PDB file of C-alpha atoms and ligand atoms in Angstrom:
ATOM      1  CA  MET A   1     102.116 122.914 111.669  1.00 61.00           C
ATOM      2  CA  LYS A   2      98.851 121.762 109.230  1.00 62.00           C
ATOM      3  CA  ILE A   3     100.246 119.280 106.060  1.00 73.00           C
ATOM      4  CA  GLY A   4      98.543 119.758 103.295  1.00 75.00           C
ATOM      5  CA  PRO A   5      99.122 116.624 101.410  1.00 87.00           C
ATOM      6  CA  VAL A   6     101.604 115.655  99.996  1.00 92.00           C
ATOM      7  CA  ILE A   7     102.790 113.295  96.737  1.00 96.00           C
ATOM      8  CA  LEU A   8     106.465 112.067  96.563  1.00 97.00           C
ATOM      9  CA  PHE A   9     106.764 110.861  93.524  1.00 98.00           C
ATOM     10  CA  GLY A  10     109.716 109.073  90.763  1.00 98.00           C
ATOM     11  CA  PRO A  11     111.201 106.522  89.251  1.00 98.00           C
ATOM     12  CA  PRO A  12     111.571 102.939  90.769  1.00 97.00           C
ATOM     13  CA  GLY A  13     114.191 103.055  93.358  1.00 97.00           C
ATOM     14  CA  ALA A  14     114.022 107.220  93.861  1.00 98.00           C
ATOM     15  CA  GLY A  15     114.610 106.893  97.331  1.00 97.00           C
ATOM     16  CA  LYS A  16     110.461 107.028  97.451  1.00 97.00           C
ATOM     17  CA  GLY A  17     109.521 104.894 100.093  1.00 95.00           C
ATOM     18  CA  THR A  18     112.837 105.487 102.258  1.00 94.00           C
ATOM     19  CA  GLN A  19     111.764 109.134 102.158  1.00 97.00           C
ATOM     20  CA  ALA A  20     108.258 109.087 103.292  1.00 97.00           C
ATOM     21  CA  LYS A  21     108.760 107.070 106.134  1.00 95.00           C
ATOM     22  CA  ARG A  22     111.059 110.268 107.585  1.00 95.00           C
ATOM     23  CA  ILE A  23     108.753 112.505 106.869  1.00 94.00           C
ATOM     24  CA  ALA A  24     105.622 110.403 108.389  1.00 94.00           C
ATOM     25  CA  ASP A  25     107.243 109.948 111.670  1.00 94.00           C
ATOM     26  CA  LYS A  26     108.175 113.922 111.560  1.00 93.00           C
ATOM     27  CA  PHE A  27     105.378 115.378 111.100  1.00 91.00           C
ATOM     28  CA  GLY A  28     103.263 112.119 112.285  1.00 92.00           C
ATOM     29  CA  ILE A  29     101.512 111.908 109.901  1.00 92.00           C
ATOM     30  CA  PRO A  30     100.920 108.187 108.202  1.00 95.00           C
ATOM     31  CA  GLN A  31     103.173 106.748 104.477  1.00 96.00           C
ATOM     32  CA  ILE A  32      99.900 105.272 102.365  1.00 97.00           C
ATOM     33  CA  SER A  33     102.067 103.486  99.715  1.00 97.00           C
ATOM     34  CA  THR A  34     100.743 101.754  97.026  1.00 98.00           C
ATOM     35  CA  GLY A  35     102.822  99.226  96.460  1.00 97.00           C
ATOM     36  CA  ASP A  36     103.276  97.861 100.193  1.00 96.00           C
ATOM     37  CA  LEU A  37      99.617  97.611  99.728  1.00 98.00           C
ATOM     38  CA  LEU A  38      99.479  96.098  96.891  1.00 98.00           C
ATOM     39  CA  ARG A  39     101.524  93.915  97.929  1.00 96.00           C
ATOM     40  CA  GLU A  40      99.561  93.343 101.698  1.00 96.00           C
ATOM     41  CA  ASN A  41      97.573  92.612  99.328  1.00 97.00           C
ATOM     42  CA  VAL A  42      99.297  89.701  97.819  1.00 97.00           C
ATOM     43  CA  GLU A  43     100.727  87.936 100.799  1.00 94.00           C
ATOM     44  CA  LYS A  44      97.006  87.977 102.326  1.00 97.00           C
ATOM     45  CA  GLY A  45      95.457  86.233  98.923  1.00 97.00           C
ATOM     46  CA  THR A  46      92.371  89.229  98.428  1.00 97.00           C
ATOM     47  CA  GLU A  47      90.795  89.543  95.337  1.00 97.00           C
ATOM     48  CA  LEU A  48      92.055  91.910  94.682  1.00 97.00           C
ATOM     49  CA  GLY A  49      96.014  90.758  95.513  1.00 97.00           C
ATOM     50  CA  GLN A  50      94.947  87.419  93.488  1.00 97.00           C
ATOM     51  CA  ASN A  51      94.615  90.231  90.949  1.00 97.00           C
ATOM     52  CA  ALA A  52      97.123  92.099  90.644  1.00 98.00           C
ATOM     53  CA  ARG A  53      99.575  90.003  91.956  1.00 97.00           C
ATOM     54  CA  GLN A  54     101.213  88.509  88.216  1.00 96.00           C
ATOM     55  CA  ILE A  55     100.929  92.419  86.984  1.00 98.00           C
ATOM     56  CA  MET A  56     103.147  93.172  89.908  1.00 97.00           C
ATOM     57  CA  GLN A  57     105.914  90.122  88.525  1.00 96.00           C
ATOM     58  CA  ARG A  58     105.739  91.441  85.156  1.00 96.00           C
ATOM     59  CA  GLY A  59     106.430  94.900  86.293  1.00 97.00           C
ATOM     60  CA  GLU A  60     104.206  96.041  84.889  1.00 98.00           C
ATOM     61  CA  LEU A  61     100.820  98.881  86.354  1.00 98.00           C
ATOM     62  CA  VAL A  62      98.299  97.850  88.109  1.00 98.00           C
ATOM     63  CA  PRO A  63      94.560  98.670  86.784  1.00 98.00           C
ATOM     64  CA  ASP A  64      93.535 102.551  87.796  1.00 98.00           C
ATOM     65  CA  ARG A  65      90.325 101.424  88.987  1.00 98.00           C
ATOM     66  CA  MET A  66      91.722  98.967  91.214  1.00 98.00           C
ATOM     67  CA  VAL A  67      94.208 101.517  92.792  1.00 98.00           C
ATOM     68  CA  CYS A  68      91.952 104.610  92.629  1.00 98.00           C
ATOM     69  CA  ASP A  69      89.371 102.116  94.756  1.00 97.00           C
ATOM     70  CA  MET A  70      92.187 101.347  97.322  1.00 98.00           C
ATOM     71  CA  VAL A  71      93.179 104.831  98.061  1.00 97.00           C
ATOM     72  CA  ALA A  72      89.710 105.388  98.829  1.00 96.00           C
ATOM     73  CA  GLU A  73      89.604 103.067 101.118  1.00 96.00           C
ATOM     74  CA  ARG A  74      92.941 103.586 102.972  1.00 96.00           C
ATOM     75  CA  LEU A  75      92.042 107.531 102.907  1.00 93.00           C
ATOM     76  CA  LYS A  76      88.691 106.820 104.637  1.00 92.00           C
ATOM     77  CA  GLY A  77      90.583 105.720 108.402  1.00 91.00           C
ATOM     78  CA  GLY A  78      90.552 108.624 110.967  1.00 88.00           C
ATOM     79  CA  ASP A  79      94.502 109.006 110.795  1.00 91.00           C
ATOM     80  CA  CYS A  80      94.352 110.742 107.665  1.00 89.00           C
ATOM     81  CA  GLU A  81      92.246 113.878 108.977  1.00 83.00           C
ATOM     82  CA  ARG A  82      95.760 115.714 109.688  1.00 83.00           C
ATOM     83  CA  GLY A  83      97.142 115.239 106.157  1.00 86.00           C
ATOM     84  CA  PHE A  84      99.263 112.795 104.312  1.00 92.00           C
ATOM     85  CA  ILE A  85     101.899 111.283 102.177  1.00 95.00           C
ATOM     86  CA  LEU A  86     101.042 109.925  99.405  1.00 96.00           C
ATOM     87  CA  ASP A  87     104.188 106.576  98.148  1.00 97.00           C
ATOM     88  CA  GLY A  88     103.790 105.662  94.170  1.00 97.00           C
ATOM     89  CA  PHE A  89     100.600 107.440  93.880  1.00 98.00           C
ATOM     90  CA  PRO A  90      99.459 109.018  91.553  1.00 98.00           C
ATOM     91  CA  ARG A  91     101.592 107.031  88.651  1.00 98.00           C
ATOM     92  CA  THR A  92      98.590 107.808  85.578  1.00 98.00           C
ATOM     93  CA  VAL A  93      98.368 110.946  84.531  1.00 97.00           C
ATOM     94  CA  THR A  94      93.750 109.210  85.364  1.00 98.00           C
ATOM     95  CA  GLN A  95      94.529 107.894  88.595  1.00 98.00           C
ATOM     96  CA  ALA A  96      96.289 111.693  89.163  1.00 96.00           C
ATOM     97  CA  VAL A  97      92.521 113.000  87.615  1.00 95.00           C
ATOM     98  CA  TRP A  98      91.357 110.487  89.792  1.00 96.00           C
ATOM     99  CA  LEU A  99      92.592 112.548  93.170  1.00 94.00           C
ATOM    100  CA  ASP A 100      92.212 115.915  92.037  1.00 91.00           C
ATOM    101  CA  ASN A 101      88.331 114.973  92.530  1.00 91.00           C
ATOM    102  CA  TYR A 102      88.710 113.125  95.425  1.00 92.00           C
ATOM    103  CA  LEU A 103      90.450 115.929  97.984  1.00 89.00           C
ATOM    104  CA  VAL A 104      88.102 118.207  96.635  1.00 85.00           C
ATOM    105  CA  GLU A 105      84.500 116.212  97.729  1.00 86.00           C
ATOM    106  CA  ASN A 106      86.280 114.275 100.185  1.00 83.00           C
ATOM    107  CA  THR A 107      88.778 115.386 102.174  1.00 67.00           C
ATOM    108  CA  VAL A 108      88.546 117.910 105.476  1.00 58.00           C
ATOM    109  CA  PHE A 109      91.023 120.100 106.097  1.00 59.00           C
ATOM    110  CA  ASP A 110      93.067 122.178 103.897  1.00 62.00           C
ATOM    111  CA  ASN A 111      96.454 124.196 103.393  1.00 59.00           C
ATOM    112  CA  ALA A 112      97.491 127.143 103.686  1.00 56.00           C
ATOM    113  CA  ASN A 113      95.912 128.456 100.845  1.00 57.00           C
ATOM    114  CA  GLY A 114      92.380 126.879 102.082  1.00 59.00           C
ATOM    115  CA  THR A 115      93.047 124.705  98.871  1.00 61.00           C
ATOM    116  CA  ARG A 116      93.036 121.134  99.324  1.00 66.00           C
ATOM    117  CA  ALA A 117      95.423 120.334  95.876  1.00 73.00           C
ATOM    118  CA  ALA A 118      98.226 117.997  96.727  1.00 81.00           C
ATOM    119  CA  PHE A 119     101.787 119.294  95.730  1.00 87.00           C
ATOM    120  CA  VAL A 120     104.047 116.787  94.858  1.00 94.00           C
ATOM    121  CA  LEU A 121     107.980 116.012  95.818  1.00 96.00           C
ATOM    122  CA  ARG A 122     109.544 114.918  92.426  1.00 97.00           C
ATOM    123  CA  PHE A 123     113.367 112.975  93.323  1.00 98.00           C
ATOM    124  CA  VAL A 124     115.270 112.922  90.388  1.00 97.00           C
ATOM    125  CA  VAL A 125     117.784 110.719  90.170  1.00 97.00           C
ATOM    126  CA  GLU A 126     120.297 109.192  87.667  1.00 94.00           C
ATOM    127  CA  TYR A 127     119.250 105.581  85.896  1.00 92.00           C
ATOM    128  CA  ASN A 128     122.645 103.905  86.657  1.00 92.00           C
ATOM    129  CA  ALA A 129     122.009 104.549  89.985  1.00 94.00           C
ATOM    130  CA  LEU A 130     118.524 103.711  90.151  1.00 95.00           C
ATOM    131  CA  LEU A 131     119.312 100.821  88.646  1.00 93.00           C
ATOM    132  CA  GLN A 132     122.021  99.895  92.496  1.00 92.00           C
ATOM    133  CA  ARG A 133     119.677 101.099  95.070  1.00 95.00           C
ATOM    134  CA  LEU A 134     117.406  99.121  93.548  1.00 96.00           C
ATOM    135  CA  THR A 135     119.530  94.894  93.436  1.00 94.00           C
ATOM    136  CA  GLY A 136     120.732  96.195  96.758  1.00 95.00           C
ATOM    137  CA  ARG A 137     118.047  97.263  98.688  1.00 95.00           C
ATOM    138  CA  ARG A 138     116.678  94.672 101.422  1.00 96.00           C
ATOM    139  CA  THR A 139     113.663  95.862 104.059  1.00 95.00           C
ATOM    140  CA  CYS A 140     113.227  94.865 107.002  1.00 96.00           C
ATOM    141  CA  PRO A 141     109.206  92.223 106.474  1.00 93.00           C
ATOM    142  CA  THR A 142     107.923  93.412 110.415  1.00 94.00           C
ATOM    143  CA  CYS A 143     108.829  97.013 110.455  1.00 93.00           C
ATOM    144  CA  GLY A 144     109.376  97.944 106.459  1.00 90.00           C
ATOM    145  CA  ARG A 145     112.449  99.161 107.172  1.00 93.00           C
ATOM    146  CA  ILE A 146     114.271  99.818 104.073  1.00 93.00           C
ATOM    147  CA  TYR A 147     118.162  99.179 103.702  1.00 96.00           C
ATOM    148  CA  ASN A 148     120.608  99.228 100.981  1.00 95.00           C
ATOM    149  CA  VAL A 149     123.417  96.467 100.570  1.00 95.00           C
ATOM    150  CA  HIS A 150     126.304  98.973  98.872  1.00 91.00           C
ATOM    151  CA  THR A 151     125.239 102.198 100.457  1.00 89.00           C
ATOM    152  CA  GLN A 152     123.415 101.857 103.587  1.00 92.00           C
ATOM    153  CA  PRO A 153     123.587  98.389 105.095  1.00 96.00           C
ATOM    154  CA  PRO A 154     122.048  96.408 108.148  1.00 97.00           C
ATOM    155  CA  ARG A 155     125.012  96.238 111.267  1.00 97.00           C
ATOM    156  CA  VAL A 156     124.210  93.130 110.497  1.00 97.00           C
ATOM    157  CA  ALA A 157     124.680  91.432 107.388  1.00 96.00           C
ATOM    158  CA  GLU A 158     120.922  90.377 105.877  1.00 96.00           C
ATOM    159  CA  VAL A 159     119.751  91.003 110.140  1.00 97.00           C
ATOM    160  CA  CYS A 160     116.990  94.373 110.761  1.00 98.00           C
ATOM    161  CA  ASP A 161     119.239  96.907 112.904  1.00 97.00           C
ATOM    162  CA  LEU A 162     115.780  97.485 114.805  1.00 96.00           C
ATOM    163  CA  ASP A 163     113.837  93.916 114.965  1.00 97.00           C
ATOM    164  CA  GLY A 164     116.880  91.579 114.498  1.00 97.00           C
ATOM    165  CA  SER A 165     114.134  90.322 111.064  1.00 97.00           C
ATOM    166  CA  ARG A 166     116.340  88.016 108.714  1.00 97.00           C
ATOM    167  CA  LEU A 167     115.709  90.965 105.740  1.00 97.00           C
ATOM    168  CA  VAL A 168     113.932  90.076 102.472  1.00 96.00           C
ATOM    169  CA  THR A 169     114.798  91.088  98.522  1.00 95.00           C
ATOM    170  CA  ARG A 170     111.422  91.823  96.796  1.00 93.00           C
ATOM    171  CA  LYS A 171     110.497  89.622  94.237  1.00 91.00           C
ATOM    172  CA  ASP A 172     110.282  92.422  91.422  1.00 94.00           C
ATOM    173  CA  ASP A 173     113.850  93.903  92.448  1.00 95.00           C
ATOM    174  CA  GLN A 174     115.371  91.051  89.119  1.00 92.00           C
ATOM    175  CA  GLU A 175     117.307  92.549  86.544  1.00 91.00           C
ATOM    176  CA  GLU A 176     114.428  91.777  84.404  1.00 93.00           C
ATOM    177  CA  VAL A 177     110.941  92.926  86.317  1.00 96.00           C
ATOM    178  CA  ILE A 178     113.891  96.135  86.854  1.00 96.00           C
ATOM    179  CA  ALA A 179     113.658  97.031  83.947  1.00 95.00           C
ATOM    180  CA  GLU A 180     109.931  96.617  83.050  1.00 97.00           C
ATOM    181  CA  ARG A 181     109.071  98.863  85.741  1.00 97.00           C
ATOM    182  CA  LEU A 182     111.470 101.621  84.378  1.00 96.00           C
ATOM    183  CA  LYS A 183     110.245 101.351  80.926  1.00 96.00           C
ATOM    184  CA  ALA A 184     106.680 101.751  82.817  1.00 97.00           C
ATOM    185  CA  TYR A 185     107.873 104.493  85.089  1.00 97.00           C
ATOM    186  CA  GLU A 186     108.726 106.883  81.608  1.00 96.00           C
ATOM    187  CA  ALA A 187     105.351 105.303  79.347  1.00 98.00           C
ATOM    188  CA  GLN A 188     102.664 105.898  81.654  1.00 98.00           C
ATOM    189  CA  THR A 189     103.714 108.035  84.802  1.00 98.00           C
ATOM    190  CA  LEU A 190     106.522 111.015  83.932  1.00 97.00           C
ATOM    191  CA  PRO A 191     103.711 112.556  81.812  1.00 97.00           C
ATOM    192  CA  LEU A 192     103.154 113.745  85.336  1.00 97.00           C
ATOM    193  CA  VAL A 193     105.992 115.491  85.300  1.00 97.00           C
ATOM    194  CA  GLU A 194     103.926 118.199  82.800  1.00 97.00           C
ATOM    195  CA  TYR A 195     100.369 117.576  85.026  1.00 96.00           C
ATOM    196  CA  TYR A 196     102.001 119.084  87.716  1.00 95.00           C
ATOM    197  CA  HIS A 197     104.055 121.625  86.407  1.00 94.00           C
ATOM    198  CA  LYS A 198     101.463 123.239  84.920  1.00 94.00           C
ATOM    199  CA  ARG A 199      99.551 123.590  87.899  1.00 91.00           C
ATOM    200  CA  ASN A 200     101.811 124.797  89.757  1.00 89.00           C
ATOM    201  CA  ARG A 201     102.210 122.069  91.365  1.00 90.00           C
ATOM    202  CA  LEU A 202     105.878 120.403  91.361  1.00 93.00           C
ATOM    203  CA  LEU A 203     108.823 120.966  93.585  1.00 93.00           C
ATOM    204  CA  GLU A 204     112.047 118.449  91.937  1.00 94.00           C
ATOM    205  CA  ILE A 205     114.393 117.613  94.558  1.00 96.00           C
ATOM    206  CA  ASN A 206     118.570 116.325  93.367  1.00 97.00           C
ATOM    207  CA  GLY A 207     117.557 112.272  95.207  1.00 97.00           C
ATOM    208  CA  ASP A 208     121.152 111.979  93.779  1.00 96.00           C
ATOM    209  CA  ARG A 209     122.808 112.927  97.195  1.00 96.00           C
ATOM    210  CA  PRO A 210     122.914 111.354 100.949  1.00 95.00           C
ATOM    211  CA  VAL A 211     120.340 110.245 102.761  1.00 95.00           C
ATOM    212  CA  ASP A 212     119.913 113.033 104.978  1.00 97.00           C
ATOM    213  CA  VAL A 213     120.489 115.709 102.981  1.00 97.00           C
ATOM    214  CA  VAL A 214     117.050 114.955 101.280  1.00 97.00           C
ATOM    215  CA  THR A 215     115.579 114.773 104.013  1.00 97.00           C
ATOM    216  CA  ALA A 216     116.184 117.605 104.435  1.00 96.00           C
ATOM    217  CA  GLU A 217     115.617 118.972 101.553  1.00 96.00           C
ATOM    218  CA  ALA A 218     111.810 117.558 100.912  1.00 95.00           C
ATOM    219  CA  LEU A 219     111.057 118.398 104.326  1.00 93.00           C
ATOM    220  CA  ARG A 220     112.267 122.584 103.349  1.00 92.00           C
ATOM    221  CA  ALA A 221     109.908 121.751 100.371  1.00 90.00           C
ATOM    222  CA  ILE A 222     107.211 121.004 102.342  1.00 87.00           C
ATOM    223  CA  GLU A 223     107.010 124.477 104.119  1.00 81.00           C
ATOM    224  CA  HIS A 224     107.695 125.881 100.822  1.00 76.00           C
ATOM    225  CA  GLY A 225     105.103 123.628  98.937  1.00 68.00           C
ATOM    226  CA  ASN A 226     102.175 123.770 101.304  1.00 61.00           C
ATOM    227  CA  SER A 227     101.812 127.641 100.534  1.00 56.00           C
ATOM    228  CA  LEU A 228     101.495 126.209  97.029  1.00 52.00           C
TER     229      LEU A 228
HETATM  230  P1  AP5 B   1     106.485 100.228  94.935  1.00 53.48           P
HETATM  231  O1  AP5 B   1     106.120  99.369  95.353  1.00 53.48           O
HETATM  232  O2  AP5 B   1     105.488 101.635  94.534  1.00 53.48           O
HETATM  233  O3  AP5 B   1     107.663 100.682  93.136  1.00 53.48           O
HETATM  234  P2  AP5 B   1     108.261 102.002  92.718  1.00 53.48           P
HETATM  235  O4  AP5 B   1     107.373 102.863  91.659  1.00 53.48           O
HETATM  236  O5  AP5 B   1     108.998 101.173  91.825  1.00 53.48           O
HETATM  237  O6  AP5 B   1     109.653 102.260  93.862  1.00 53.48           O
HETATM  238  P3  AP5 B   1     110.317 101.452  94.632  1.00 53.48           P
HETATM  239  O7  AP5 B   1     108.874 101.241  96.235  1.00 53.48           O
HETATM  240  O8  AP5 B   1     110.765 100.185  94.086  1.00 53.48           O
HETATM  241  O9  AP5 B   1     111.857 102.469  95.672  1.00 53.48           O
HETATM  242  P4  AP5 B   1     111.233 103.787  95.816  1.00 53.48           P
HETATM  243  O10 AP5 B   1     111.385 104.902  95.597  1.00 53.48           O
HETATM  244  O11 AP5 B   1     109.920 104.078  96.984  1.00 53.48           O
HETATM  245  O12 AP5 B   1     112.718 103.494  96.495  1.00 53.48           O
HETATM  246  P5  AP5 B   1     113.405 103.217  98.135  1.00 53.48           P
HETATM  247  O13 AP5 B   1     112.833 104.327  99.342  1.00 53.48           O
HETATM  248  O14 AP5 B   1     112.974 102.074  98.460  1.00 53.48           O
HETATM  249  O15 AP5 B   1     105.519  99.818  94.230  1.00 53.48           O
HETATM  250  C1  AP5 B   1     105.125  98.380  92.894  1.00 53.48           C
HETATM  251  C2  AP5 B   1     104.591  97.695  92.075  1.00 53.48           C
HETATM  252  O16 AP5 B   1     103.127  97.495  92.494  1.00 53.48           O
HETATM  253  C3  AP5 B   1     104.588  98.565  90.563  1.00 53.48           C
HETATM  254  O17 AP5 B   1     105.945  98.013  89.702  1.00 53.48           O
HETATM  255  C4  AP5 B   1     103.184  98.440  90.613  1.00 53.48           C
HETATM  256  O18 AP5 B   1     102.849  97.104  89.475  1.00 53.48           O
HETATM  257  C5  AP5 B   1     102.466  98.565  91.328  1.00 53.48           C
HETATM  258  N1  AP5 B   1     101.801  99.312  91.611  1.00 53.48           N
HETATM  259  C6  AP5 B   1     101.771 100.320  93.281  1.00 53.48           C
HETATM  260  N2  AP5 B   1     102.301 101.416  93.003  1.00 53.48           N
HETATM  261  C7  AP5 B   1     100.583 101.958  91.481  1.00 53.48           C
HETATM  262  C8  AP5 B   1      99.523 103.017  91.895  1.00 53.48           C
HETATM  263  N3  AP5 B   1     100.298 103.940  91.910  1.00 53.48           N
HETATM  264  N4  AP5 B   1      99.374 102.871  89.833  1.00 53.48           N
HETATM  265  C9  AP5 B   1      99.621 101.276  89.296  1.00 53.48           C
HETATM  266  N5  AP5 B   1     100.306 100.388  90.027  1.00 53.48           N
HETATM  267  C10 AP5 B   1     100.678  99.923  91.035  1.00 53.48           C
HETATM  268  O19 AP5 B   1     114.997 102.972  97.951  1.00 53.48           O
HETATM  269  C11 AP5 B   1     115.140 102.128  97.249  1.00 53.48           C
HETATM  270  C12 AP5 B   1     116.312 101.854  97.068  1.00 53.48           C
HETATM  271  O20 AP5 B   1     117.656 103.123  97.936  1.00 53.48           O
HETATM  272  C13 AP5 B   1     116.708 101.069  98.698  1.00 53.48           C
HETATM  273  O21 AP5 B   1     117.905  99.910  99.124  1.00 53.48           O
HETATM  274  C14 AP5 B   1     116.969 102.286  99.388  1.00 53.48           C
HETATM  275  O22 AP5 B   1     118.485 102.528 100.655  1.00 53.48           O
HETATM  276  C15 AP5 B   1     118.385 102.869  97.988  1.00 53.48           C
HETATM  277  N6  AP5 B   1     118.231 104.798  98.827  1.00 53.48           N
HETATM  278  C16 AP5 B   1     117.106 105.297  98.605  1.00 53.48           C
HETATM  279  N7  AP5 B   1     118.332 106.616  98.710  1.00 53.48           N
HETATM  280  C17 AP5 B   1     118.595 106.446  98.701  1.00 53.48           C
HETATM  281  C18 AP5 B   1     119.936 107.725  98.508  1.00 53.48           C
HETATM  282  N8  AP5 B   1     118.956 108.996  99.001  1.00 53.48           N
HETATM  283  N9  AP5 B   1     121.679 107.153  98.261  1.00 53.48           N
HETATM  284  C19 AP5 B   1     121.638 106.136  98.315  1.00 53.48           C
HETATM  285  N10 AP5 B   1     120.759 105.098  98.106  1.00 53.48           N
HETATM  286  C20 AP5 B   1     119.648 106.238  98.391  1.00 53.48           C
END
């Protein structure tokens, strides 16, 4: 099945990364996470990483131009030709407009209706659940698998089930920074709901249910959304 670009949308902790990995595996297409790409740049000390590091530590959004250039570079990868999952992008109306133009001008595939527009799966999760998820999150630095000490613990505490690496806590998963990230989401990202709703490209999923249930609904929604 050919998949039009899919955007996973939702607040910090909504489950975008968790679901993106599952969907990407299922369809054999890449997960493009702007958060992961930025963290890689920070880790490697690139110019982009040096510029983004403190902004991310404060829980604010990295400037649109930097993020759009980074995404454009990633989308040139040959692995994106059959489709891709965007996780954490776009996050402002400026980014969404940029993406719409980019897809029309640059992608080589289209969806079932012959359009190149991305459609959006919005994960809706209650505020207190987000806080609990983010403070309990642990990530494998080797394979990227995401755990949660409350809801999805590894078999051995703090160790990845898949490759035995010691799990890490993200620097921005401290309560003060989480509060700033949630504020940035409300102020700068939530307006995208109206943007995509008006264009009839938004599907909502209740993300407050077990991971497998959310995945099953997301996969069904992608089959439906692919023909929007
Ligand atoms: P980014 O890395 O994108 O972080 P985020 O959007 O804040 O989202 P998270 O990764 O925190 O949450 P998630 O929705 O992926 O949830 P997850 O699946 O991990 O961005 C980080 C920073 O980079 C930003 O603050 C900004 O500075 C910058 N940035 C990134 N993109 C940008 C952009 N486009 N523009 C500008 N700046 C940008 O799940 C969370 C936890 O919940 C896990 O522990 C998981 O196990 C658990 N969980 C998941 N699903 C369930 C479930 N159904 N039930 C119970 N637990 C669950």
